[in-house]
mmCIF file of C-alpha atoms and ligand atoms in Angstrom:
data_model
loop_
_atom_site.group_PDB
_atom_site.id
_atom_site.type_symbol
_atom_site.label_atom_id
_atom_site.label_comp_id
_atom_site.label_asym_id
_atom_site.label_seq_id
_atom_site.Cartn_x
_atom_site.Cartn_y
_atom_site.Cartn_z
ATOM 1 C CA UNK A 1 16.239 9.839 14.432
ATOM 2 C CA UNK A 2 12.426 10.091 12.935
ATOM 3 C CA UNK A 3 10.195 7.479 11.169
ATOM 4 C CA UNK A 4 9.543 9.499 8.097
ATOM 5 C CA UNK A 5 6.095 8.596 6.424
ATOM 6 C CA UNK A 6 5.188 9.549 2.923
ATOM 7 C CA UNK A 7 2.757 9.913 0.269
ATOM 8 C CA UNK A 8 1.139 12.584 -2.144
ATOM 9 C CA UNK A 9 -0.930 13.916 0.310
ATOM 10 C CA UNK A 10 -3.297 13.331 3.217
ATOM 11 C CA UNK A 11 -3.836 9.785 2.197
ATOM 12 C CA UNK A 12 -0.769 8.274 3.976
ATOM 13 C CA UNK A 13 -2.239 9.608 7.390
ATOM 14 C CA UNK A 14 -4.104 6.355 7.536
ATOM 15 C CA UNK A 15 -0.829 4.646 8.127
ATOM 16 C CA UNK A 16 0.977 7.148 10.200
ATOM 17 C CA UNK A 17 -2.015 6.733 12.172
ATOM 18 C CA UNK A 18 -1.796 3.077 12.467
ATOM 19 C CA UNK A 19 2.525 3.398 13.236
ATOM 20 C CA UNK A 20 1.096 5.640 15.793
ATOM 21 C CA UNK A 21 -1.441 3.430 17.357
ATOM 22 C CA UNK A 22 1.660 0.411 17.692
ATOM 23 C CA UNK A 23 5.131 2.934 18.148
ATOM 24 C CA UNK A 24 3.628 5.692 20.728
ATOM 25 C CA UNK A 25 6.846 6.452 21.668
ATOM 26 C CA UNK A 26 8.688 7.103 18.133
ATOM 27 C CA UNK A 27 9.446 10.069 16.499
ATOM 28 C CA UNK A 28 7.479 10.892 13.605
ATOM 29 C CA UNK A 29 7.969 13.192 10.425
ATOM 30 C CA UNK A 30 4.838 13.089 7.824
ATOM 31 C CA UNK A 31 5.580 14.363 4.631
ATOM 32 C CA UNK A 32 2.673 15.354 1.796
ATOM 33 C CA UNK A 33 3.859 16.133 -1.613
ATOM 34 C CA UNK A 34 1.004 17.988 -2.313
ATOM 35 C CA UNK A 35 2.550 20.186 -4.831
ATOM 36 C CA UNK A 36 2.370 17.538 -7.034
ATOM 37 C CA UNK A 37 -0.581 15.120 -5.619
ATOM 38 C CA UNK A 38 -2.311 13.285 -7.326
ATOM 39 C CA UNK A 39 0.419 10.688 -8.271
ATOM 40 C CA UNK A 40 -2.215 7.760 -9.406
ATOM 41 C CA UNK A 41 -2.038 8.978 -13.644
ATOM 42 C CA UNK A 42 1.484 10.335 -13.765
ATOM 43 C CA UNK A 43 4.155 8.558 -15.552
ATOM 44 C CA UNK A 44 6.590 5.931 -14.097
ATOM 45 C CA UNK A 45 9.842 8.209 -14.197
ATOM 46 C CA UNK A 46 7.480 10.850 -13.021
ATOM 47 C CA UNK A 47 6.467 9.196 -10.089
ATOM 48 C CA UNK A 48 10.293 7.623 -9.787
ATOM 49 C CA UNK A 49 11.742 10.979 -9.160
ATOM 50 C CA UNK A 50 9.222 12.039 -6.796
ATOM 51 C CA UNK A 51 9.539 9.632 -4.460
ATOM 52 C CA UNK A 52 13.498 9.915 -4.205
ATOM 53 C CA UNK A 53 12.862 13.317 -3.768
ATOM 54 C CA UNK A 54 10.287 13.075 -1.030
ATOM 55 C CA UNK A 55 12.594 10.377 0.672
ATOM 56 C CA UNK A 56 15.789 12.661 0.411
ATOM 57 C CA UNK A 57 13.749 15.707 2.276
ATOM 58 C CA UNK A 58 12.859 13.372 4.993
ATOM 59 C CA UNK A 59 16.261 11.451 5.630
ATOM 60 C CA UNK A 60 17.597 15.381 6.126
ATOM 61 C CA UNK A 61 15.120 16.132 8.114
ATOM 62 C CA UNK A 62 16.235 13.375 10.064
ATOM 63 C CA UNK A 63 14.622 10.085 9.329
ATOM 64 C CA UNK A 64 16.287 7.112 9.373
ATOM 65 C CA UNK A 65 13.884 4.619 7.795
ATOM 66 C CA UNK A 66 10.724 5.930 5.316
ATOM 67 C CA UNK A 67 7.426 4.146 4.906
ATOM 68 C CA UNK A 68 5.935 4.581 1.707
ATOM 69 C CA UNK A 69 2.268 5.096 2.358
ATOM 70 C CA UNK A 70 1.429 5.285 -0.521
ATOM 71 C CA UNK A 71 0.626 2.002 -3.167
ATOM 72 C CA UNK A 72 1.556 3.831 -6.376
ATOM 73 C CA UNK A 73 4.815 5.016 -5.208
ATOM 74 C CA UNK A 74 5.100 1.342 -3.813
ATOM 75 C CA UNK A 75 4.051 -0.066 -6.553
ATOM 76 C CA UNK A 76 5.732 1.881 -9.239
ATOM 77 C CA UNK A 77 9.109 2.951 -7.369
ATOM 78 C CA UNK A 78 10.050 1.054 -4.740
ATOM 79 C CA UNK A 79 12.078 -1.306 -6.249
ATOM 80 C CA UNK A 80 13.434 0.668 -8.346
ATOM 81 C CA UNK A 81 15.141 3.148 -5.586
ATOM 82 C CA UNK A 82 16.008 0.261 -3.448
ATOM 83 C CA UNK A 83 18.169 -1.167 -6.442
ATOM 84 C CA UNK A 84 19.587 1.469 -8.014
ATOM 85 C CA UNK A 85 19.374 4.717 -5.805
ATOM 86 C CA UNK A 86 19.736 3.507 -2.079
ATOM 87 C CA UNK A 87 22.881 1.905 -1.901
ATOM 88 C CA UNK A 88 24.800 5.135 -2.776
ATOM 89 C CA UNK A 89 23.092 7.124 -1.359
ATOM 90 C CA UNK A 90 23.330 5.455 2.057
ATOM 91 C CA UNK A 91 27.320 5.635 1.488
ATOM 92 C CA UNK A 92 27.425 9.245 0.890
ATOM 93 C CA UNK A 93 25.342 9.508 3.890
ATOM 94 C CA UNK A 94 27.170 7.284 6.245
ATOM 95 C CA UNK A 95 24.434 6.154 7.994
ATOM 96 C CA UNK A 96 21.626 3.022 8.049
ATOM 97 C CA UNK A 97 18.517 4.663 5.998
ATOM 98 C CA UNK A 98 16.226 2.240 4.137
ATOM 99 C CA UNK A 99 12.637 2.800 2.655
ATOM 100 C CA UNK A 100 10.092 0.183 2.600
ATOM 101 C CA UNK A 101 6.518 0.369 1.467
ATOM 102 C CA UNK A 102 2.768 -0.807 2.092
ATOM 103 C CA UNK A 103 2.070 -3.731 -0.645
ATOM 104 C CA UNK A 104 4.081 -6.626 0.769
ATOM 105 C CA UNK A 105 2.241 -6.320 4.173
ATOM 106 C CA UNK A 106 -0.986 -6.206 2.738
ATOM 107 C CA UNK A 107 -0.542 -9.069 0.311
ATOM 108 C CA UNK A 108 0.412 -11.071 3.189
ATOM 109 C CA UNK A 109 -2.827 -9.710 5.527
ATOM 110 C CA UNK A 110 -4.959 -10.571 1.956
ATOM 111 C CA UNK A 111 -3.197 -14.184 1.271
ATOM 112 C CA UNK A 112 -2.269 -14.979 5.344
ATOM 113 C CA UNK A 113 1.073 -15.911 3.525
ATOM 114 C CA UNK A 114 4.264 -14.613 4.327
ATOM 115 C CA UNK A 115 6.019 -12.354 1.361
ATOM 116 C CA UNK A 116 8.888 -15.539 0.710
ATOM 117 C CA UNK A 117 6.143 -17.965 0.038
ATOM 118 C CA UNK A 118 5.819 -19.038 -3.386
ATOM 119 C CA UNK A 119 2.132 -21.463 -3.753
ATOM 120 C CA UNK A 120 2.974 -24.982 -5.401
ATOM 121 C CA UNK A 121 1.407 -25.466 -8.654
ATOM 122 C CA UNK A 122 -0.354 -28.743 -8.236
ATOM 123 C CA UNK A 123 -2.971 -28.154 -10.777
ATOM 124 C CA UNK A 124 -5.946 -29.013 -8.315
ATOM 125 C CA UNK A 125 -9.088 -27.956 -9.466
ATOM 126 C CA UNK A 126 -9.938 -25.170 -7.327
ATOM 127 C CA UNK A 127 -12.905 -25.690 -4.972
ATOM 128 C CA UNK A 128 -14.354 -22.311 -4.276
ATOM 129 C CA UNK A 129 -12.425 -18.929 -5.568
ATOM 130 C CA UNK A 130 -12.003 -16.342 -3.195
ATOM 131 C CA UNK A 131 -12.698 -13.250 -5.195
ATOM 132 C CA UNK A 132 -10.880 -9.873 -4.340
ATOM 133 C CA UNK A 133 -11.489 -6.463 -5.452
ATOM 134 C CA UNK A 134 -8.810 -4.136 -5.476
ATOM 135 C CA UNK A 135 -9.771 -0.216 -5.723
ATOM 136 C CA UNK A 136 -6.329 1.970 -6.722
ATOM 137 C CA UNK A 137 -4.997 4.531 -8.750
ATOM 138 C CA UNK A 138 -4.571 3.762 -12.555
ATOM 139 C CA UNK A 139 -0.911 3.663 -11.724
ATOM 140 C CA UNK A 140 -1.068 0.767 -9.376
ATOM 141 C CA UNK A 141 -3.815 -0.954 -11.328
ATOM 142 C CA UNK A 142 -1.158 -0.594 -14.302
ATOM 143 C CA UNK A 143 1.344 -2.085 -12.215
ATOM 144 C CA UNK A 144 -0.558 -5.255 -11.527
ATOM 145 C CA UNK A 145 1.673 -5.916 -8.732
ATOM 146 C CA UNK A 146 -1.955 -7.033 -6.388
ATOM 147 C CA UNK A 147 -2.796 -9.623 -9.085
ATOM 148 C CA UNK A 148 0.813 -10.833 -9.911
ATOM 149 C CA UNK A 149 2.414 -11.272 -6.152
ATOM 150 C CA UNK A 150 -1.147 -12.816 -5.494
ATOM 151 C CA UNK A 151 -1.613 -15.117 -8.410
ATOM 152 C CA UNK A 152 1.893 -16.463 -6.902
ATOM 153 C CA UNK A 153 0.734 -17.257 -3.502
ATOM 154 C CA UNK A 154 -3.136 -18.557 -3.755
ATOM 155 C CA UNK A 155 -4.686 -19.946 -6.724
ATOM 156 C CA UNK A 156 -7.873 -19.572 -4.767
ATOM 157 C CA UNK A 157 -7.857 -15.870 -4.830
ATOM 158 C CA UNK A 158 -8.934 -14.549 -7.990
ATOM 159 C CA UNK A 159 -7.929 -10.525 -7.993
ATOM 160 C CA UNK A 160 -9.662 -8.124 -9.938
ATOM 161 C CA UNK A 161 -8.418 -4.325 -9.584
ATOM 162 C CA UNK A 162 -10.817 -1.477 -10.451
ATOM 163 C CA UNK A 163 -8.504 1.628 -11.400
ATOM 164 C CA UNK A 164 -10.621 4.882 -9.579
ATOM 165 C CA UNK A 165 -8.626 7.918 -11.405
ATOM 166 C CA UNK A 166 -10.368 10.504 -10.213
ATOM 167 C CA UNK A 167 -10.681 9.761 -6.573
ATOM 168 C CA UNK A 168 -7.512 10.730 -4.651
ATOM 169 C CA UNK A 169 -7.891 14.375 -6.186
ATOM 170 C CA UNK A 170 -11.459 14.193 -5.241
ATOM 171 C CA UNK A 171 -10.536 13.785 -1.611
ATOM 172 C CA UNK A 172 -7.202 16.310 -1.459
ATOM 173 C CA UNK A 173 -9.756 18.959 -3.185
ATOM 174 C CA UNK A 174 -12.041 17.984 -0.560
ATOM 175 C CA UNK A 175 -15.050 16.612 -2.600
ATOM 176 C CA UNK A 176 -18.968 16.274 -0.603
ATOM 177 C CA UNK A 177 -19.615 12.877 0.665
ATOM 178 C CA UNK A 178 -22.380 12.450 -1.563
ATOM 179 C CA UNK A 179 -20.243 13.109 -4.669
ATOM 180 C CA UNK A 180 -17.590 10.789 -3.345
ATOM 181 C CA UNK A 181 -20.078 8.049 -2.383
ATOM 182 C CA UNK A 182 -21.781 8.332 -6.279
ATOM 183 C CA UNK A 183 -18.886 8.174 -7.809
ATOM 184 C CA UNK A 184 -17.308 4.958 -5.185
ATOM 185 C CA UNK A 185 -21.039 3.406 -6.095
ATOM 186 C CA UNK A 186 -20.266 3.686 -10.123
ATOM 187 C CA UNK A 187 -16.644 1.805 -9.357
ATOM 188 C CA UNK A 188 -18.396 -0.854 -7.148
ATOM 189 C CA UNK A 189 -20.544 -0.989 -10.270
ATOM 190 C CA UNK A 190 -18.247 -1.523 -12.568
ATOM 191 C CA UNK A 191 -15.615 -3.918 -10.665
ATOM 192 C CA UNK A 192 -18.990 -5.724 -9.910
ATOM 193 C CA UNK A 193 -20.182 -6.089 -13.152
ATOM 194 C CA UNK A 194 -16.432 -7.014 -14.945
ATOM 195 C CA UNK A 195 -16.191 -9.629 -12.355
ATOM 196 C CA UNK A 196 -19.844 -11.234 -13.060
ATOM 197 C CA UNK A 197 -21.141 -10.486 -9.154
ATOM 198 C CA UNK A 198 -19.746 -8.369 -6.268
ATOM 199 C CA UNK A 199 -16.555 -9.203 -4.572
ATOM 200 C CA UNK A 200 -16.046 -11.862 -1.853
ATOM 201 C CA UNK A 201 -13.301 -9.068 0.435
ATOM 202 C CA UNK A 202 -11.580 -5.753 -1.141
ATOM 203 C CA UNK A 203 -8.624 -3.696 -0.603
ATOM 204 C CA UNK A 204 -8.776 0.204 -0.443
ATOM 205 C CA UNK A 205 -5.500 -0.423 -2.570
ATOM 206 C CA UNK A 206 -4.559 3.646 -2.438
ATOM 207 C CA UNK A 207 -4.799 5.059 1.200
ATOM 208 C CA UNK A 208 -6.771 8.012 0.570
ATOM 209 C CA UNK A 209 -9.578 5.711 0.162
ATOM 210 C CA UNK A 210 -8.953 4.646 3.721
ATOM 211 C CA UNK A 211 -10.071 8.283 4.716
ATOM 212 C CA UNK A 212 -13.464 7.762 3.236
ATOM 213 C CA UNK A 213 -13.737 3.748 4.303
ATOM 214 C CA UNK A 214 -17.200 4.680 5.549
ATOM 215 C CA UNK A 215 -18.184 5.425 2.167
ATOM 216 C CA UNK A 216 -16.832 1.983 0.245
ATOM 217 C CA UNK A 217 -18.782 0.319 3.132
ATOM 218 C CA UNK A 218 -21.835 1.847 2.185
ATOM 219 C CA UNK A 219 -21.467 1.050 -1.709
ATOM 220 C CA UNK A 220 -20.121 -2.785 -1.040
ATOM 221 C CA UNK A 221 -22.456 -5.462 0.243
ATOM 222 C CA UNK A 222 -23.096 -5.568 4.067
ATOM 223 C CA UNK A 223 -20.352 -6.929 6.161
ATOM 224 C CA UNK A 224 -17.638 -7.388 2.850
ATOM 225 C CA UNK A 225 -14.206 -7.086 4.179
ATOM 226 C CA UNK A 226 -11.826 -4.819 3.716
ATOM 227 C CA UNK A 227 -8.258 -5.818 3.956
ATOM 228 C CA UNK A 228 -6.986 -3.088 6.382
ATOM 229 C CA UNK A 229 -4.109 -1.713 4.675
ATOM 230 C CA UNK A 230 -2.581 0.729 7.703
ATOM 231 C CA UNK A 231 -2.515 -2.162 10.334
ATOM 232 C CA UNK A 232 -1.195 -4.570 8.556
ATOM 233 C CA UNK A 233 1.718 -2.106 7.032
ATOM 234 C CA UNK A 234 2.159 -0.990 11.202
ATOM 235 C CA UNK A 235 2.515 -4.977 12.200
ATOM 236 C CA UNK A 236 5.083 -5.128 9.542
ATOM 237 C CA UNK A 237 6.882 -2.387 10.308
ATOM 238 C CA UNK A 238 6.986 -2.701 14.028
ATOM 239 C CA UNK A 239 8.390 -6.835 13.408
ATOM 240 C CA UNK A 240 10.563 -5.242 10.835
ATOM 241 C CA UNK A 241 12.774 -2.544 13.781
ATOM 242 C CA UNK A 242 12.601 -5.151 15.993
ATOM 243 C CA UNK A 243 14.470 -7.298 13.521
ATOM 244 C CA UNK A 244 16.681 -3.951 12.151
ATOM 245 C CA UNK A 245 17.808 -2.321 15.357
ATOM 246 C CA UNK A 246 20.622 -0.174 13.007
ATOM 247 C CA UNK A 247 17.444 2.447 12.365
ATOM 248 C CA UNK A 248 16.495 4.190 15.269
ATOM 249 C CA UNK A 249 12.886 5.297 15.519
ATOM 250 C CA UNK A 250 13.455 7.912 18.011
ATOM 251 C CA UNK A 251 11.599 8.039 21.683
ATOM 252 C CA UNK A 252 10.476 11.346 22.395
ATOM 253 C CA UNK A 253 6.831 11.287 21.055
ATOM 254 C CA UNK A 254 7.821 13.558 18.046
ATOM 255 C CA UNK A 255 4.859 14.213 15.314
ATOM 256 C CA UNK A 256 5.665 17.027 12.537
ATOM 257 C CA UNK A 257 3.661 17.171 9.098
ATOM 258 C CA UNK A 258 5.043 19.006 6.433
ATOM 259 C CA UNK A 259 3.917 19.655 2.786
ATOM 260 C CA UNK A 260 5.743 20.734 -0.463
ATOM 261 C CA UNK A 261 1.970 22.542 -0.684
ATOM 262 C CA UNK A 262 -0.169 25.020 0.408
ATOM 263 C CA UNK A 263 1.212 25.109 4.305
ATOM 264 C CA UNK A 264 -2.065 25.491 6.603
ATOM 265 C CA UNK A 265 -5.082 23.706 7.806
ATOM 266 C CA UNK A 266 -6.345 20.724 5.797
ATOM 267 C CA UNK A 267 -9.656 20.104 4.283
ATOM 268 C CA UNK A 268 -13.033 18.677 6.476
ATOM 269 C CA UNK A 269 -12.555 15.360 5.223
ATOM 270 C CA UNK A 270 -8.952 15.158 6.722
ATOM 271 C CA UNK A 271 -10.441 16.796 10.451
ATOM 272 C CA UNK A 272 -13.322 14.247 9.977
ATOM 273 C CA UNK A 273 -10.833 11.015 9.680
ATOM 274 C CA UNK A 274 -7.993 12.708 12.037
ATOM 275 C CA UNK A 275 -11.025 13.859 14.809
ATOM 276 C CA UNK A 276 -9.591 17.749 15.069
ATOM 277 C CA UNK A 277 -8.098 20.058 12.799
ATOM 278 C CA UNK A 278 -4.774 19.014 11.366
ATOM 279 C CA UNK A 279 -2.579 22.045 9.717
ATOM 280 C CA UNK A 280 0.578 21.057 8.161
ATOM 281 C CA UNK A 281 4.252 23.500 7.730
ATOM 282 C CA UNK A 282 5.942 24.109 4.729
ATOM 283 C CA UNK A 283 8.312 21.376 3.767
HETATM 284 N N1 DGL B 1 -2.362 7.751 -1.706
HETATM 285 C C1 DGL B 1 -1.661 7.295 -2.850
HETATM 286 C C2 DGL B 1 -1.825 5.824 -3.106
HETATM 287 O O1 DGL B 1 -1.945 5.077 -2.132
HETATM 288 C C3 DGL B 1 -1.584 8.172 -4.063
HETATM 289 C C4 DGL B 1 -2.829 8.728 -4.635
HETATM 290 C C5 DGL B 1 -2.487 9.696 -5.736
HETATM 291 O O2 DGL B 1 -1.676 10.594 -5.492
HETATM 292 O O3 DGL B 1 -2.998 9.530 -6.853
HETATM 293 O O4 DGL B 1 -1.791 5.353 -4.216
#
């Protein structure tokens, strides 16, 4: 059995590489549904069916739990499969699968609360607000789910969520830095000038933005922080088999990247963030 890891496209390596970093041993099957990336302005159902799809190629392949790594399918269809897909499906196939995804662990890195913790509502006048800019795909800004599972948890952290449409594509069509970097610069911009001054900390709330990190450093202030997205989802994870020894993450060191795209070698911003050329097989 496989950890299967998935998302649109060459965003989600930023978390495989993170599972990879804490589970050396495991088994792991990346899959990129680049025929159909970018996900971030497609419809709910749209992005719905996708995932299950995705999910279903990856539990025959072999997986017995997938990671999400990806916020809009997180965001937008998570739940949903989990209540009304999963449990038949893991019936017909007779085995422990499950599928969990990347928000909860990074709402509990951004809050330092655990997922079941619900703030009390005092009414104390809030001394100083923590304010947190979240960069995403229109879908997950949509969604709302940063502001609303935050809003829960600390009424000191204000969230504001800047909606980047164009990025993702930007970065799977292999953009140059310095047309990524203007356009990052013009979001900064704008989050900064909706919220009435620049951020306090920000989350690269889609994980291809994790591949050009570097660059939303650049157009933040100095020293901002950045909620790190990958390690906090790898934590989770890692607590979460140790907790759920009924799916096996395999122990032979397995890695195999497959697309529902163009098979081959992927772009110079992927071998820049990987460190060597990357080429992924036909799904
Ligand atoms: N990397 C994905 C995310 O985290 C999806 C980006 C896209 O396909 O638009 O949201």
């Amino acid at each position: 059995m496989a950890i299967g890891v998935f998302d649109s496209g060459v965003g989600g390596l930023s978390v495989h590489r993170a599972l990879v970093d804490r589970l050396p041993q495991a088994d792991f099957l990346y899959l990129a549904d680049q025929a159909n990336a970018p996900y971030g302005g497609k419809g709910g159902e749209e992005i719905v069916d996708l995932t299950r799809e995705g999910c279903i190629r990856l539990f025959d392949q072999g997986a017995s739990l997938v990671i999400l790594a990806c916020n809009t399918a997180s965001a937008i269809a998570l739940r949903r499969l989990q209540q009304t897909w999963l449990p038949t499906y893991r019936q017909s196939l007779g085995r422990a699968v499950n599928v969990l995804g990347i928000i909860v662990p990074t709402i509990e890195a951004a809050t330092g609360l655990p997922w079941e913790h619900e703030a009390e509502r005092r009414g104390d006048k809030v001394e100083r607000l923590d304010v947190l800019g979240v960069f995403s795909t229109p879908g997950t800004a949509r969604s709302r789910v940063y502001e609303i599972e935050i809003d829960k948890r600390r009424q000191d952290v204000a969230v504001f969520s800047e909606p980047c449409p164009d990025l993702a594509g930007m970065i799977e069509a292999n953009a140059a830095p310095q047309d990524l970097l203007a356009k990052i610069t013009a979001h900064v911009l704008a989050l900064s000038q909706r919220i009435g001054r620049m951020p306090d900390r920000a989350i690269l709330g889609c994980t291809h933005y994790e591949l050009v990190a570097d660059l939303f450093r650049q157009a933040l202030p100095a020293g901002t922080p950045l909620i790190h997205q990958p390690v906090a989802t790898a934590e989770a994870v890692v607590r979460y088999l140790a907790q759920h020894p009924e799916y096996d993450p395999g122990k032979s060191g397995l890695r195999r990247f497959l697309t529902t795209g163009e098979p081959g070698a992927q772009n110079d911003l992927v071998k820049a963030f990987w460190g060597a050329p990357l080429s992924f097989d036909a799904a």
